[in-house]
Amino acid sequence: MDATTNTPVPTRRNFFKETLAAALGMVVAVIPGLAGLAVFLDPLRRQGAAGGRLIRVAAIGAIPADGTPAKFAVVADKTDAWNKFTETPVGAVYLRRVGADKIVALNVVCPHAGCFVSLQKSGKDFLCPCHDSRFELDGRVTSPSSPSPRGLDSLEVEIRKDEIWVHFQNFQPGKREKVPVG
Amino acid sequence: MKSLLNWLDHRTGFRKLAREVLYENIPGGARWRYVWGSTLTFTLFVQFVTGVVLWMAYAPSAQTAWESVFYIQHEMWGGWFLRGLHHYTAQAMTVLLVLHLMQVVIDGAYKAPREVNYWFGVILLFLVLGLSLTGYLLPWDQKGFWATNVATSIAAITPVVGPGVQKLIVGGPDYGHHTLTRFFALHAGVLPALIIALLAGHIYLFRRHGITPKEPRRKPDAAFWPDQVLMDAVACLAVMATILFLVIRNHGADLGAPADPSEPYSAARPEWYFLFLFQFLKYFPADTEIVGAMIIPGILTGVVMIMPFIGRWKLGHRFNLGVLFGMIAGASLLTYLALAGDAKNPEYQEAVKLATREAARVKKLAGSLSGIPATGAVSLLRSDPLTRGPKLFARHCASCHRHGGGDGMGNPVTDPISAPDLGGFASREWIGGMLDPERISSLHYLGGTKFKAGKMVRFVKRDIANYDEGQKESLRKVILALSAEANLPGQRAVEKLDATLIMEGRNLLKSEAMRCTECHSFGKPNEDATAPDLTGYGSRQWLIELISDPSHVRFYGSRNDRMPSFGQDKILDRQSLELLADWLRNDYYQP
């Protein structure tokens, strides 16, 4: 370490030079950083496929008359960065008949952590396979000890000429209130 | 705060480290000639920052590489700027590496005891060139694809192991997904890791031996901070300013049309700093490429590596300088020859023009509402009539026909015109010209064919030429009606407005007065027809069938004048016929 042992520690500091050197160093380092930050933050301005669109899901005849919920894929156009897919599954719903021409829809996404719930073999309630949240057929949480903060998210249904249309929307998991995902 | 820093210093010793970094002794004080190493470290930093973010958006596979780069370039916030920074900083790095090497050799900084550090530097130079080579392929555009193809083919001429080495680099016998995954792993993983390791060693050894002072020393010794740091910062700022200028002037880095292994790109050139090697290979006839591609570059690299030993003698140092400047001059000359050769090579210019056009076109298609299909952007071009149509026309049709006076690609044709010019075929304008006594027998219409003195020409020149005003009015309606048969996308709007005139024209077409149906069929089959069917004239189906088999009785039958049956004789496949017909009808995506 011959060259560094006799390091002259400056006696008089030159604040102008020091500030300028530091400032210039900062400027040149910040340029690539900002360019990278912009691209890094780009996902914040993107919209999801399920933005509260009215989507035809099934024919009314396909829903069991006895009030057993039936699961249907929600098919819509989807943009995945540079690819645009037409008619591709973007989610799923349980449809249940509660009257002659009255249908209710539940989003299959568990409001706890986003897993897909499934109808139990008994046909009496829904179970989330991840953390065992249980829901009644109408979507209410079965027991207060269930991890899910709210019941299954119900979706608005319209019936047009025997076709079931659903206002499809995902909601943020982990919250007591239904907050749409943008 | 102070006690916290004391605690941290006790546990890490950062103050000593900072002192060593900042107060390194510079014998003879700060000088501008010492800035090159710092500018290189800075550019490397820029590449890491920009590279990592590009990595977050890049998808290495044959169907997604170009597409993801397109998305970065045209859809993401500041993506073009980020990619431009990465691209031009890479170029700046190569220039700075040469400058750094020159400064080291000129100042004799490679001599004992700094030989090992010098070798680290030379290896770093090659690693950075490796980054350039691998990075050039990643956008998977035509120029990167075909230029890299040349580089990996050269690897295959290595004796004995060549073919195996090539397969390992390419990730298989052909370019594809694994070429990209391998190049990307090299580019973003292996090479940067090696560079970091070697650079750490390089800087450690540099600090161990200290800077090589340039004699005579003009000033007393000084510390690195702040004088040399300020100079380094100003140099980095100058480098960044140059890069920014290039990025903004060129609006980021270029992105060509997506790689298409079925469409060789004859203007593919490596990045400009590899041009000298590219040019050098031209001077080695078959079976001697290895001399130009490996033996001579290998010997020169060897000489560069043993320069520290040659440089022990005064004469040896001069020899080193001579070799270095000779190499730079030689590379510059070869680069100039390559550029000058391309500048006056019309085929190269043609290929570049076409590539630019296709790149612009594919970006329009990719930006359309339907986006890029999962099969990749290359399928957009392959199924685009505006891209494929002119090529098919130039190859199969332009020896007799013309399109707007040229071969469809915008080039003049040397063969004499012997069939109609199909630019604007079946449009009102075009049909109007066909029924114009002044024009029908011109080369633009039937003048070059055996029909130039046929029944149609006689009819137009004798009958139509003598039409009175009323008949001329009827003829205009017939023209509208016949053109409407084609259902051209460009005329749909006006045809909606002219619906009644077209209806009248259709009835006139069928009438005996207009005499069309004496030879042509229209609306219903006519067994006595001797001329092409006018039902659906110029429509997609009609055109495909005509090109497919002009000798069919529906068209020219046995009177057909030299036109091949492109579909019937399997000269063109179904898709090519469709592309040709769509292009002739101007039926393609227009933004």
Coordinates of N, CA and C in Angstrom, one line a residue, chain A residues 80-84, chain B residues 57-76 83 138-141 177 180 255-260 362-363 366-367 371-381:
Chain A
D80 N -52.9 -8.5 -22.6 CA -51.8 -8.9 -21.8 C -50.6 -8.2 -22.4
A81 N -50.2 -7.1 -21.9 CA -49.1 -6.2 -22.4 C -49.3 -6.1 -23.9
W82 N -48.5 -6.7 -24.8 CA -48.6 -6.5 -26.2 C -49.6 -7.4 -26.9
N83 N -50.0 -8.4 -26.2 CA -51.0 -9.4 -26.8 C -52.4 -9.0 -26.5
K84 N -53.3 -9.1 -27.5 CA -54.7 -8.9 -27.2 C -55.4 -10.2 -27.5
Chain B
A57 N -39.0 -5.9 -18.2 CA -40.1 -5.8 -19.3 C -39.8 -6.7 -20.5
Y58 N -38.6 -7.3 -20.5 CA -38.2 -8.1 -21.6 C -38.6 -9.5 -21.5
A59 N -39.0 -10.1 -22.6 CA -39.4 -11.5 -22.6 C -38.7 -12.3 -23.6
P60 N -37.6 -13.1 -23.2 CA -36.8 -13.7 -24.2 C -37.4 -15.0 -24.8
S61 N -38.1 -14.9 -25.9 CA -38.5 -16.1 -26.7 C -38.8 -15.6 -28.1
A62 N -38.8 -16.5 -29.1 CA -38.9 -16.1 -30.5 C -40.3 -15.4 -30.7
Q63 N -41.3 -15.6 -29.9 CA -42.5 -14.9 -30.2 C -42.8 -13.8 -29.2
T64 N -41.9 -13.5 -28.4 CA -42.1 -12.4 -27.4 C -41.0 -11.4 -27.3
A65 N -39.8 -11.7 -27.8 CA -38.7 -10.8 -27.6 C -38.9 -9.5 -28.4
W66 N -39.2 -9.5 -29.7 CA -39.4 -8.3 -30.4 C -40.7 -7.6 -29.8
E67 N -41.7 -8.4 -29.5 CA -42.9 -7.8 -29.1 C -42.7 -7.1 -27.7
S68 N -42.0 -7.7 -26.8 CA -41.8 -7.0 -25.5 C -40.9 -5.7 -25.7
V69 N -40.0 -5.8 -26.7 CA -39.2 -4.6 -26.9 C -40.0 -3.5 -27.6
F70 N -40.9 -3.9 -28.5 CA -41.8 -3.0 -29.1 C -42.7 -2.3 -28.0
Y71 N -43.1 -3.1 -27.0 CA -44.0 -2.6 -26.0 C -43.2 -1.6 -25.1
I72 N -41.9 -2.0 -24.8 CA -41.1 -1.0 -24.0 C -41.0 0.3 -24.8
Q73 N -40.7 0.1 -26.1 CA -40.3 1.3 -26.9 C -41.6 2.2 -27.2
H74 N -42.7 1.6 -27.4 CA -43.9 2.4 -27.8 C -45.0 2.5 -26.8
E75 N -45.0 1.7 -25.8 CA -46.2 1.7 -24.9 C -45.8 2.2 -23.5
M76 N -44.6 1.9 -23.0 CA -44.3 2.1 -21.6 C -43.8 3.5 -21.4
R83 N -34.5 2.6 -23.2 CA -33.8 1.7 -24.2 C -32.7 2.5 -24.9
L138 N -30.8 -9.5 -28.9 CA -32.0 -9.6 -28.0 C -33.3 -9.0 -28.5
P139 N -33.3 -7.8 -29.2 CA -34.5 -7.3 -29.7 C -35.2 -8.2 -30.8
W140 N -34.4 -9.2 -31.3 CA -34.9 -10.2 -32.3 C -35.5 -9.5 -33.5
D141 N -34.8 -8.4 -33.9 CA -35.3 -7.8 -35.2 C -34.4 -8.3 -36.3
H177 N -36.0 -20.1 -29.6 CA -36.2 -19.8 -28.2 C -34.9 -19.9 -27.4
L180 N -32.3 -17.2 -27.7 CA -32.6 -16.0 -26.9 C -32.3 -16.2 -25.4
L255 N -35.5 0.0 -33.8 CA -36.1 -1.4 -33.7 C -36.6 -1.7 -35.1
G256 N -35.9 -2.7 -35.8 CA -36.3 -3.1 -37.1 C -37.5 -4.0 -37.1
A257 N -37.8 -4.6 -38.3 CA -39.0 -5.5 -38.4 C -38.6 -6.8 -37.6
P258 N -39.6 -7.5 -37.1 CA -39.2 -8.7 -36.3 C -38.5 -9.7 -37.2
A259 N -37.6 -10.5 -36.5 CA -36.8 -11.5 -37.2 C -37.7 -12.5 -37.9
D260 N -37.3 -12.8 -39.2 CA -38.1 -13.7 -39.9 C -37.1 -14.7 -40.6
V362 N -44.8 -2.8 -39.6 CA -45.2 -3.7 -38.6 C -45.5 -3.0 -37.3
K363 N -44.9 -1.8 -37.1 CA -45.2 -1.1 -35.8 C -46.7 -0.5 -35.9
A366 N -48.9 -3.6 -35.3 CA -48.8 -3.9 -33.9 C -49.5 -3.0 -33.0
G367 N -49.6 -1.7 -33.4 CA -50.3 -0.7 -32.7 C -51.8 -0.6 -33.0
G371 N -53.9 -5.5 -32.0 CA -52.7 -5.8 -31.3 C -51.8 -6.9 -32.0
I372 N -50.9 -7.5 -31.2 CA -50.0 -8.5 -31.7 C -50.6 -9.9 -31.4
P373 N -50.8 -10.8 -32.4 CA -51.3 -12.1 -32.0 C -50.3 -12.9 -31.3
A374 N -50.7 -14.0 -30.6 CA -49.8 -14.8 -29.8 C -48.7 -15.4 -30.6
T375 N -49.0 -15.6 -32.0 CA -47.9 -16.1 -32.8 C -46.8 -15.2 -33.1
G376 N -46.9 -14.0 -32.6 CA -45.8 -13.0 -32.7 C -46.0 -12.0 -33.8
A377 N -45.2 -10.9 -33.8 CA -45.4 -9.9 -34.7 C -45.0 -10.3 -36.1
V378 N -44.2 -11.3 -36.3 CA -43.7 -11.7 -37.6 C -44.9 -12.2 -38.4
S379 N -45.9 -12.7 -37.7 CA -47.1 -13.2 -38.5 C -47.9 -12.0 -39.0
L380 N -47.8 -10.9 -38.3 CA -48.5 -9.7 -38.8 C -48.0 -9.3 -40.2
L381 N -46.7 -9.3 -40.4 CA -46.1 -9.0 -41.7 C -46.4 -10.1 -42.7

